[in-house]
mmCIF file with all atom_site columns, C-alpha atoms in Angstrom:
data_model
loop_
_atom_site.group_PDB
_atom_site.id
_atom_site.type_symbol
_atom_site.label_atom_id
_atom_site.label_alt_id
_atom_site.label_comp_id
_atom_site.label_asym_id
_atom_site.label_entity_id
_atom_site.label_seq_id
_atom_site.pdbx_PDB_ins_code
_atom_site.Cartn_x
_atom_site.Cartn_y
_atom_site.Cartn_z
_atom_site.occupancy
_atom_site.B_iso_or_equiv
_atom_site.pdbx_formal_charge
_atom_site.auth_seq_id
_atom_site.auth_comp_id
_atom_site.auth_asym_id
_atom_site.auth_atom_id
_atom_site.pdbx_PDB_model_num
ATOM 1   C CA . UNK U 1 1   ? 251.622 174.068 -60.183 1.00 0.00 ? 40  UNK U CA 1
ATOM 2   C CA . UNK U 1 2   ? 250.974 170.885 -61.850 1.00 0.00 ? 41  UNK U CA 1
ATOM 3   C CA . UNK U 1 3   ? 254.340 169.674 -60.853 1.00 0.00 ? 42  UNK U CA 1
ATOM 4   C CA . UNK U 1 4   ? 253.636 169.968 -57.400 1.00 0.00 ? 43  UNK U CA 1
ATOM 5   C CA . UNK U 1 5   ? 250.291 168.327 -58.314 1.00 0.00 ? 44  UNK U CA 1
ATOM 6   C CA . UNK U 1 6   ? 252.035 165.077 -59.777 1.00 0.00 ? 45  UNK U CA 1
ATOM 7   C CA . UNK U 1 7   ? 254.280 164.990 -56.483 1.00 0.00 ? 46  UNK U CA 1
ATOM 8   C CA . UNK U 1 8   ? 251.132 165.511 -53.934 1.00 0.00 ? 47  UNK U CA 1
ATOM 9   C CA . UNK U 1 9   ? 249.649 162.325 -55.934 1.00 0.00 ? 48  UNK U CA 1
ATOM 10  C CA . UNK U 1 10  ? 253.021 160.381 -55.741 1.00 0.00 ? 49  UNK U CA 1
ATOM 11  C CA . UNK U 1 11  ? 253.523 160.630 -52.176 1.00 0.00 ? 50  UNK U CA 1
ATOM 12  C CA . UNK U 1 12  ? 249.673 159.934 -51.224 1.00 0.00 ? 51  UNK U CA 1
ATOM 13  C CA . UNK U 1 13  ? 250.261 157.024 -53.778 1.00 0.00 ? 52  UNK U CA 1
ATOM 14  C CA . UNK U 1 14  ? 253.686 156.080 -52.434 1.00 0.00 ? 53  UNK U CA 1
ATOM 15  C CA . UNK U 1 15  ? 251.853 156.151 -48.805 1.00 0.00 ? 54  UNK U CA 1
ATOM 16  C CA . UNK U 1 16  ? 249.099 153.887 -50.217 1.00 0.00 ? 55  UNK U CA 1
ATOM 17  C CA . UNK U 1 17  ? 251.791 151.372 -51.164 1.00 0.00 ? 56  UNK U CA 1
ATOM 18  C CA . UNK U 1 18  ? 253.597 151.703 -48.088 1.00 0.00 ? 57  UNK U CA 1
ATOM 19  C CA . UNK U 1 19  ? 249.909 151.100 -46.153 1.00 0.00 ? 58  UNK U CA 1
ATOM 20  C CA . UNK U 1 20  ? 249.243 147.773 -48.543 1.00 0.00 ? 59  UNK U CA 1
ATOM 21  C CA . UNK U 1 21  ? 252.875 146.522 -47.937 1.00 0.00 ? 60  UNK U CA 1
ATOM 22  C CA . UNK U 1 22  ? 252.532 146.926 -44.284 1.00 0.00 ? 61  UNK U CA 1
ATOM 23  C CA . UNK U 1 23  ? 248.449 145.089 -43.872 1.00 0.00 ? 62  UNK U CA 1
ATOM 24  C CA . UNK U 1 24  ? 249.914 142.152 -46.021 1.00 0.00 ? 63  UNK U CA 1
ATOM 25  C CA . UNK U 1 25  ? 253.373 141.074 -44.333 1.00 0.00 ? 64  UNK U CA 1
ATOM 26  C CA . UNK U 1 26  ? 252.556 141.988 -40.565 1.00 0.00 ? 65  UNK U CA 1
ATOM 27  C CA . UNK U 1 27  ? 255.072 142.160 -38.268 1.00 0.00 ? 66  UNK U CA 1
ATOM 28  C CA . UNK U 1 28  ? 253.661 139.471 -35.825 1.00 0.00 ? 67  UNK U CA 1
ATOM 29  C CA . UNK U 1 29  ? 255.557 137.827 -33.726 1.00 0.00 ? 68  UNK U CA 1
ATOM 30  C CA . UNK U 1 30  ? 258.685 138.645 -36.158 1.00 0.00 ? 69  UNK U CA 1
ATOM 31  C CA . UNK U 1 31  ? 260.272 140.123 -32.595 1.00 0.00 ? 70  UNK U CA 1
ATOM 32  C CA . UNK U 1 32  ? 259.920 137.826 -30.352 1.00 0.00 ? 71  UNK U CA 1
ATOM 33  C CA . UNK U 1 33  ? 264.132 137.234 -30.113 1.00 0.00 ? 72  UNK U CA 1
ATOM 34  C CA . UNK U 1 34  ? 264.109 141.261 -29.903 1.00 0.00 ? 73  UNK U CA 1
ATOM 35  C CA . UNK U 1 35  ? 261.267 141.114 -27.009 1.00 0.00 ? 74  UNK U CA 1
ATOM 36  C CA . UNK U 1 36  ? 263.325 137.403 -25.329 1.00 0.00 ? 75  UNK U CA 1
ATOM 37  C CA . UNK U 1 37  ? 266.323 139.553 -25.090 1.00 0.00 ? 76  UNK U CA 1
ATOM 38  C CA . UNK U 1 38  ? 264.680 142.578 -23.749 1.00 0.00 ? 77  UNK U CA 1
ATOM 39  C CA . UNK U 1 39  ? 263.101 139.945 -20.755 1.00 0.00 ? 78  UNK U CA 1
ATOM 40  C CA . UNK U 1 40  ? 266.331 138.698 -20.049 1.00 0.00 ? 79  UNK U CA 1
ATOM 41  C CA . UNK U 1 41  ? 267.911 142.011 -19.700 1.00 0.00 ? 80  UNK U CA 1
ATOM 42  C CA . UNK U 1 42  ? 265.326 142.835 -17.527 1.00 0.00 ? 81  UNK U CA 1
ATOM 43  C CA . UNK U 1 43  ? 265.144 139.888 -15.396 1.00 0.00 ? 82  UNK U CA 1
ATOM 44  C CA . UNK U 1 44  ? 269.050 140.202 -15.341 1.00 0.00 ? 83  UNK U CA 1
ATOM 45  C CA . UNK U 1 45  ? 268.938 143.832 -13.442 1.00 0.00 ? 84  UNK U CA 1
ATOM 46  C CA . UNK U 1 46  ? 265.603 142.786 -11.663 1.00 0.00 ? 85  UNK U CA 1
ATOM 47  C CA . UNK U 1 47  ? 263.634 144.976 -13.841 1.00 0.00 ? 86  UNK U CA 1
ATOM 48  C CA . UNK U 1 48  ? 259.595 146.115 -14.361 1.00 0.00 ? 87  UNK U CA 1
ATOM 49  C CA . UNK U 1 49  ? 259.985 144.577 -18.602 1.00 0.00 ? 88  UNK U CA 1
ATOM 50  C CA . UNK U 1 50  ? 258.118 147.476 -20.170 1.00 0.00 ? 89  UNK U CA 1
ATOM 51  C CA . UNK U 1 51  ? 259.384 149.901 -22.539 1.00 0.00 ? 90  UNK U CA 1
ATOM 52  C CA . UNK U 1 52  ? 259.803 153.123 -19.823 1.00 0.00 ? 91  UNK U CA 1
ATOM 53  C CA . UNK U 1 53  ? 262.896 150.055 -18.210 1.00 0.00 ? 92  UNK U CA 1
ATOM 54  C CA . UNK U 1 54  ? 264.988 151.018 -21.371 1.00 0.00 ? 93  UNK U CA 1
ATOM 55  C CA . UNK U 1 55  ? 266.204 154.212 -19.088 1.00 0.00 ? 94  UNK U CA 1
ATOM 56  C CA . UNK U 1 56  ? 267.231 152.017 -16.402 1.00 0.00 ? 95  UNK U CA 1
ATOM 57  C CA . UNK U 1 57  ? 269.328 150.021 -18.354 1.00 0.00 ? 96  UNK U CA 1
ATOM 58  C CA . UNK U 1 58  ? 272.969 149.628 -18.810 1.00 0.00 ? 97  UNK U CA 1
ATOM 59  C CA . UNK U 1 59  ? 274.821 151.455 -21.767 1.00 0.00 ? 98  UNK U CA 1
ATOM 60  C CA . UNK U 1 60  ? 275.932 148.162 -23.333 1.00 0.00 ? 99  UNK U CA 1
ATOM 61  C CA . UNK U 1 61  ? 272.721 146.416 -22.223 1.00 0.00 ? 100 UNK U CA 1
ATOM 62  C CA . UNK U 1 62  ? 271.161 149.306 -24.223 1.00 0.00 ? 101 UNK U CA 1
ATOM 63  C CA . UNK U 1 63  ? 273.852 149.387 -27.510 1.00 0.00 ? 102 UNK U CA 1
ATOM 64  C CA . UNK U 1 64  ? 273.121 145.163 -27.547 1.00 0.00 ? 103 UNK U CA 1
ATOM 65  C CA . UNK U 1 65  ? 269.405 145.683 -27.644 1.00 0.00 ? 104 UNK U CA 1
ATOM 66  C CA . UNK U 1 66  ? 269.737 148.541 -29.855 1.00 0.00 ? 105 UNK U CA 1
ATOM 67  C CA . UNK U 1 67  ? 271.532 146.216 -32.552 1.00 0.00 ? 106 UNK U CA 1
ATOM 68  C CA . UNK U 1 68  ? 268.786 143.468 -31.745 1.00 0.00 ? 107 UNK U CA 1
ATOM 69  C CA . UNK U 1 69  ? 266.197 145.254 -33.324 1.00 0.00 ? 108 UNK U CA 1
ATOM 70  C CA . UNK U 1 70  ? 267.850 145.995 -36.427 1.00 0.00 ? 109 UNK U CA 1
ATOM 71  C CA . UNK U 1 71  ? 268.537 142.293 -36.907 1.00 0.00 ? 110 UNK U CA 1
ATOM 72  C CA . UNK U 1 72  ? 264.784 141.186 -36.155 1.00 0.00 ? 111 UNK U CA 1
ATOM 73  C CA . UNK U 1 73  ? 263.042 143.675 -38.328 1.00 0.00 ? 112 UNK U CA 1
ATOM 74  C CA . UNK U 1 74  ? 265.545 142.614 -41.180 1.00 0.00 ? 113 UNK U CA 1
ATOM 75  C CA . UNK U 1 75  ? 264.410 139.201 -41.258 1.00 0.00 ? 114 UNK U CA 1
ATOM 76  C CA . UNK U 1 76  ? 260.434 140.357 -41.965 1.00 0.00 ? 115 UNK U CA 1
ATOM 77  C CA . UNK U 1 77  ? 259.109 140.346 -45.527 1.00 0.00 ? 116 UNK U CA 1
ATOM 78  C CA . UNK U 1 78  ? 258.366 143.734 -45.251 1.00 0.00 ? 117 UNK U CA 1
ATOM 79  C CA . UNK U 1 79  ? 261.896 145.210 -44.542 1.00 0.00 ? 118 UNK U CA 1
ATOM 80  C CA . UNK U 1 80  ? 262.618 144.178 -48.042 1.00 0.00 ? 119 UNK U CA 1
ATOM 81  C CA . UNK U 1 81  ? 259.543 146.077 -49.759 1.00 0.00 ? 120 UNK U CA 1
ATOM 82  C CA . UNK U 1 82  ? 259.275 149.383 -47.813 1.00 0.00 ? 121 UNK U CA 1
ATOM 83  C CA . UNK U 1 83  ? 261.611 151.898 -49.022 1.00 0.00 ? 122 UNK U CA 1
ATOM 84  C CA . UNK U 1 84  ? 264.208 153.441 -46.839 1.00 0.00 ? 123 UNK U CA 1
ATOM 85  C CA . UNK U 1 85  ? 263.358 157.605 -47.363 1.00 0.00 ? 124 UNK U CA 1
ATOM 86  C CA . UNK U 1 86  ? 267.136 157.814 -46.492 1.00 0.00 ? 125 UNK U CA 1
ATOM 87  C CA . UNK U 1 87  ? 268.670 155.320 -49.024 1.00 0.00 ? 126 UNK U CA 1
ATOM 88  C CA . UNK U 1 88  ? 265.521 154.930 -51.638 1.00 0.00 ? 127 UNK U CA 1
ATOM 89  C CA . UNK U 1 89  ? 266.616 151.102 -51.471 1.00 0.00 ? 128 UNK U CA 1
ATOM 90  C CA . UNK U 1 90  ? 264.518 148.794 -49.088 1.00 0.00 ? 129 UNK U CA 1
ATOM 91  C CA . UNK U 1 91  ? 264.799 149.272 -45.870 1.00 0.00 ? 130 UNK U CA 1
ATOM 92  C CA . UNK U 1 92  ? 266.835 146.299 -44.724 1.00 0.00 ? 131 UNK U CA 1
ATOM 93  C CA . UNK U 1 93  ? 269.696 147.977 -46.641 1.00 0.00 ? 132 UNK U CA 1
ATOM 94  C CA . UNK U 1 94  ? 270.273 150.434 -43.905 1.00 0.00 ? 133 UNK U CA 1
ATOM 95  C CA . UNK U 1 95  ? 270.627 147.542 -41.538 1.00 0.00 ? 134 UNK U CA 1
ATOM 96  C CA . UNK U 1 96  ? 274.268 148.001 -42.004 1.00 0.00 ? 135 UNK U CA 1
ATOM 97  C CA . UNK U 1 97  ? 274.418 151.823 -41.647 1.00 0.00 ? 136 UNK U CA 1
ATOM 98  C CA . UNK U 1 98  ? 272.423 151.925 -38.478 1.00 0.00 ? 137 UNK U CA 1
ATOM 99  C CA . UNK U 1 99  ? 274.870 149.130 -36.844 1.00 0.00 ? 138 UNK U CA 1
ATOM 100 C CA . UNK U 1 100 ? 277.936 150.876 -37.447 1.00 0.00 ? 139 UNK U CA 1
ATOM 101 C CA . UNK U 1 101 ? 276.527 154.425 -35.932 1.00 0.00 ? 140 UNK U CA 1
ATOM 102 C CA . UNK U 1 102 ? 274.724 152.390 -32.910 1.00 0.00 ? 141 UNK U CA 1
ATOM 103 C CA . UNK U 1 103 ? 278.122 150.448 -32.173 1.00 0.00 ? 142 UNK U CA 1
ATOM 104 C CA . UNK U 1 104 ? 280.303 154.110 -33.128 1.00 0.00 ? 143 UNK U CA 1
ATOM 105 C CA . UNK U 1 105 ? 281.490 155.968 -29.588 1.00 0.00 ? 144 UNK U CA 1
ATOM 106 C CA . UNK U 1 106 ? 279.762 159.049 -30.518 1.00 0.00 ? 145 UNK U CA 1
ATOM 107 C CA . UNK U 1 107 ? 276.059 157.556 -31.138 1.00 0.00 ? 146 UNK U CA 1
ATOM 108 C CA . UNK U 1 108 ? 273.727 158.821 -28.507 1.00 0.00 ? 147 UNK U CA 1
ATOM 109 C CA . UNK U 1 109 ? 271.506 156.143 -27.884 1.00 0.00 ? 148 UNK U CA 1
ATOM 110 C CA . UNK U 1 110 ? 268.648 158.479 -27.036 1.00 0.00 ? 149 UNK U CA 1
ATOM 111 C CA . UNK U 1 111 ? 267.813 158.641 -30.727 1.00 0.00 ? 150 UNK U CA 1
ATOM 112 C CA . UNK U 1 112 ? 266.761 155.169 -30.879 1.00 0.00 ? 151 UNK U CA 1
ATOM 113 C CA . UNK U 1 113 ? 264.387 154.486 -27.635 1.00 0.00 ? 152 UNK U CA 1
ATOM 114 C CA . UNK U 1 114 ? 261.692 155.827 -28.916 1.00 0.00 ? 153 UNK U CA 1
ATOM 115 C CA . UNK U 1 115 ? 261.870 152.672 -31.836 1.00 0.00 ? 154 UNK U CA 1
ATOM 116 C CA . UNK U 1 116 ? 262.918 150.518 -29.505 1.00 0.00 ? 155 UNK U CA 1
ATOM 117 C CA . UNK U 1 117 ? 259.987 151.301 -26.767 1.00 0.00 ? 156 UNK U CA 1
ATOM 118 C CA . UNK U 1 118 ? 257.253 151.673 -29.897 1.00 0.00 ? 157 UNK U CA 1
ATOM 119 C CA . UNK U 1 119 ? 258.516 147.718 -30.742 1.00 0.00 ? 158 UNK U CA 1
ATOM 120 C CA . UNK U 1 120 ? 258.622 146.995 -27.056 1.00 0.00 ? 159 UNK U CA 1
ATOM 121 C CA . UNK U 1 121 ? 254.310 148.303 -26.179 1.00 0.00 ? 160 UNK U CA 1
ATOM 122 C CA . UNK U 1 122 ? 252.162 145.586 -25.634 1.00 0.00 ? 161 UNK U CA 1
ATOM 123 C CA . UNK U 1 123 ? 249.563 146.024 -28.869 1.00 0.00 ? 162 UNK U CA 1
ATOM 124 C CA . UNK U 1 124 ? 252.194 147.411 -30.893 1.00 0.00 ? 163 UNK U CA 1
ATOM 125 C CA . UNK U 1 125 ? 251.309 149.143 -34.615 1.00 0.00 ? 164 UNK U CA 1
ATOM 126 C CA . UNK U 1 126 ? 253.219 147.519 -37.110 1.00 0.00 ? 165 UNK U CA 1
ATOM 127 C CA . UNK U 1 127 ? 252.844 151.611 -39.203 1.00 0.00 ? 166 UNK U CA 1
ATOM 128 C CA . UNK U 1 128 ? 254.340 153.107 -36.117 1.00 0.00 ? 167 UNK U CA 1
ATOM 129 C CA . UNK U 1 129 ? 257.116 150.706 -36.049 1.00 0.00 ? 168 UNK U CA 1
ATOM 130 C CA . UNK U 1 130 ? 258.268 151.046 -39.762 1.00 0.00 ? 169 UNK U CA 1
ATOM 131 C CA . UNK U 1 131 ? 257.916 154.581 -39.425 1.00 0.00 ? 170 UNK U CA 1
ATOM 132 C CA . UNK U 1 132 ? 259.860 154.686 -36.542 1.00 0.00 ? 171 UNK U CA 1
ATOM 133 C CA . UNK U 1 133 ? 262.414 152.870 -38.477 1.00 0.00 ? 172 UNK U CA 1
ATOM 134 C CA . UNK U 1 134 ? 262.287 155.554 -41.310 1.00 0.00 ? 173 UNK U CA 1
ATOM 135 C CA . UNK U 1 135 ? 263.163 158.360 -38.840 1.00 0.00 ? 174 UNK U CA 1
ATOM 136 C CA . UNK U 1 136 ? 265.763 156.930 -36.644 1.00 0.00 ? 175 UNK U CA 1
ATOM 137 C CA . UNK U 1 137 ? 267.681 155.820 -39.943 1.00 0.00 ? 176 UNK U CA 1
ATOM 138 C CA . UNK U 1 138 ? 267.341 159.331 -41.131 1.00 0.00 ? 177 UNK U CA 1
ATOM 139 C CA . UNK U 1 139 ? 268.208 160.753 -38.047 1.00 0.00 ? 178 UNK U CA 1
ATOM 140 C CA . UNK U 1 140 ? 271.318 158.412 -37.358 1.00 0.00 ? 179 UNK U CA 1
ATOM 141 C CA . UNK U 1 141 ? 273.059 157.765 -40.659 1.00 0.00 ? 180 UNK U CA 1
ATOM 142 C CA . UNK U 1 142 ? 274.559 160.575 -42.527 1.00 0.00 ? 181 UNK U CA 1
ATOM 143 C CA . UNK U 1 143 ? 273.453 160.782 -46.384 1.00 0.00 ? 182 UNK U CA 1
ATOM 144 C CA . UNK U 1 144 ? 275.640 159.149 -49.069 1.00 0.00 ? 183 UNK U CA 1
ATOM 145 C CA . UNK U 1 145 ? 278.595 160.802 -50.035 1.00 0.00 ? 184 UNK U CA 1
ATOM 146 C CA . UNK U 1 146 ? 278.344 161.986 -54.049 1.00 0.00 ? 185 UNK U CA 1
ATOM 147 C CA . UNK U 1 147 ? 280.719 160.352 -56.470 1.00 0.00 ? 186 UNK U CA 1
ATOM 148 C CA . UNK U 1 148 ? 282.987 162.320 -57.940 1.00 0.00 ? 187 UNK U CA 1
ATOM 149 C CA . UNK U 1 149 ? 282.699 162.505 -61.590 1.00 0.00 ? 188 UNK U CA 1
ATOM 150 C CA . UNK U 1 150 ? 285.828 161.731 -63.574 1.00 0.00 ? 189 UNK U CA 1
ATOM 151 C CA . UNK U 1 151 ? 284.774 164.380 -66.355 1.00 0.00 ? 190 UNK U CA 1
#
């Protein structure tokens, strides 16, 4: 009982750190070259630019913007303090990871609209948007591989 205790007050902790990090390096206008290329696309195919156009775009159009984000959100202060729940390293770590499954042949780019449209709304909530992160790292990269002792 009490261990489950100690690990209730961790996570509500661990959220309370995650909340702090979050209010004190806001997003901003940290992706407006995500939200440019997202216009352009858009103006390219003659396009409404909000986030339910992401279903009328191309595949590659899609896989291009897909990587965009990525590369934005690693550039903010935060991406280097939030931890990844996937990797337990920050977040900008799995910047790697998540390029090499968006650009694979088998990644279904369904799993990362609903990021990309929560980065894309017009007020958008910096929370949302790392959480968002969070799950479509989870969800896209496969967990690291043990090492093999040499006992």
């Amino acid at each position: 009982m009490t261990h489950n205790l100690f690990h209730s007050h961790s996570v509500t902790a661990g959220m309370a750190d995650r909340s702090k990090i979050i209010e004190k390096n806001l997003i901003g206008k940290g992706l407006g070259s995500f939200r440019a290329s997202f216009n352009s696309l858009c103006g390219d195919g003659r396009i409404s630019c909000v986030p339910d156009a992401l279903d009328q775009l191309a595949h590659k159009d899609l896989q291009n913007l897909a990587l965009d984000l990525p590369s934005a959100l690693q550039t903010l202060p935060a991406s280097r303090s939030l931890r990844s729940e996937a990797s337990r390293k920050p977040i900008f770590s799995d910047r790697l990871s998540l390029n090499s499954a968006i650009i694979s042949d088998d990644f279904d780019l369904t799993r990362i609209k609903p990021l990309l449209a929560t980065a894309l709304a017009d007020d958008p909530d910096d929370a949302h948007i790392w959480r968002q992160v969070g799950r479509t790292v989870t969800e896209s990269t496969p967990p690291p591989r043990p090492i093999a002792s040499s006992l």
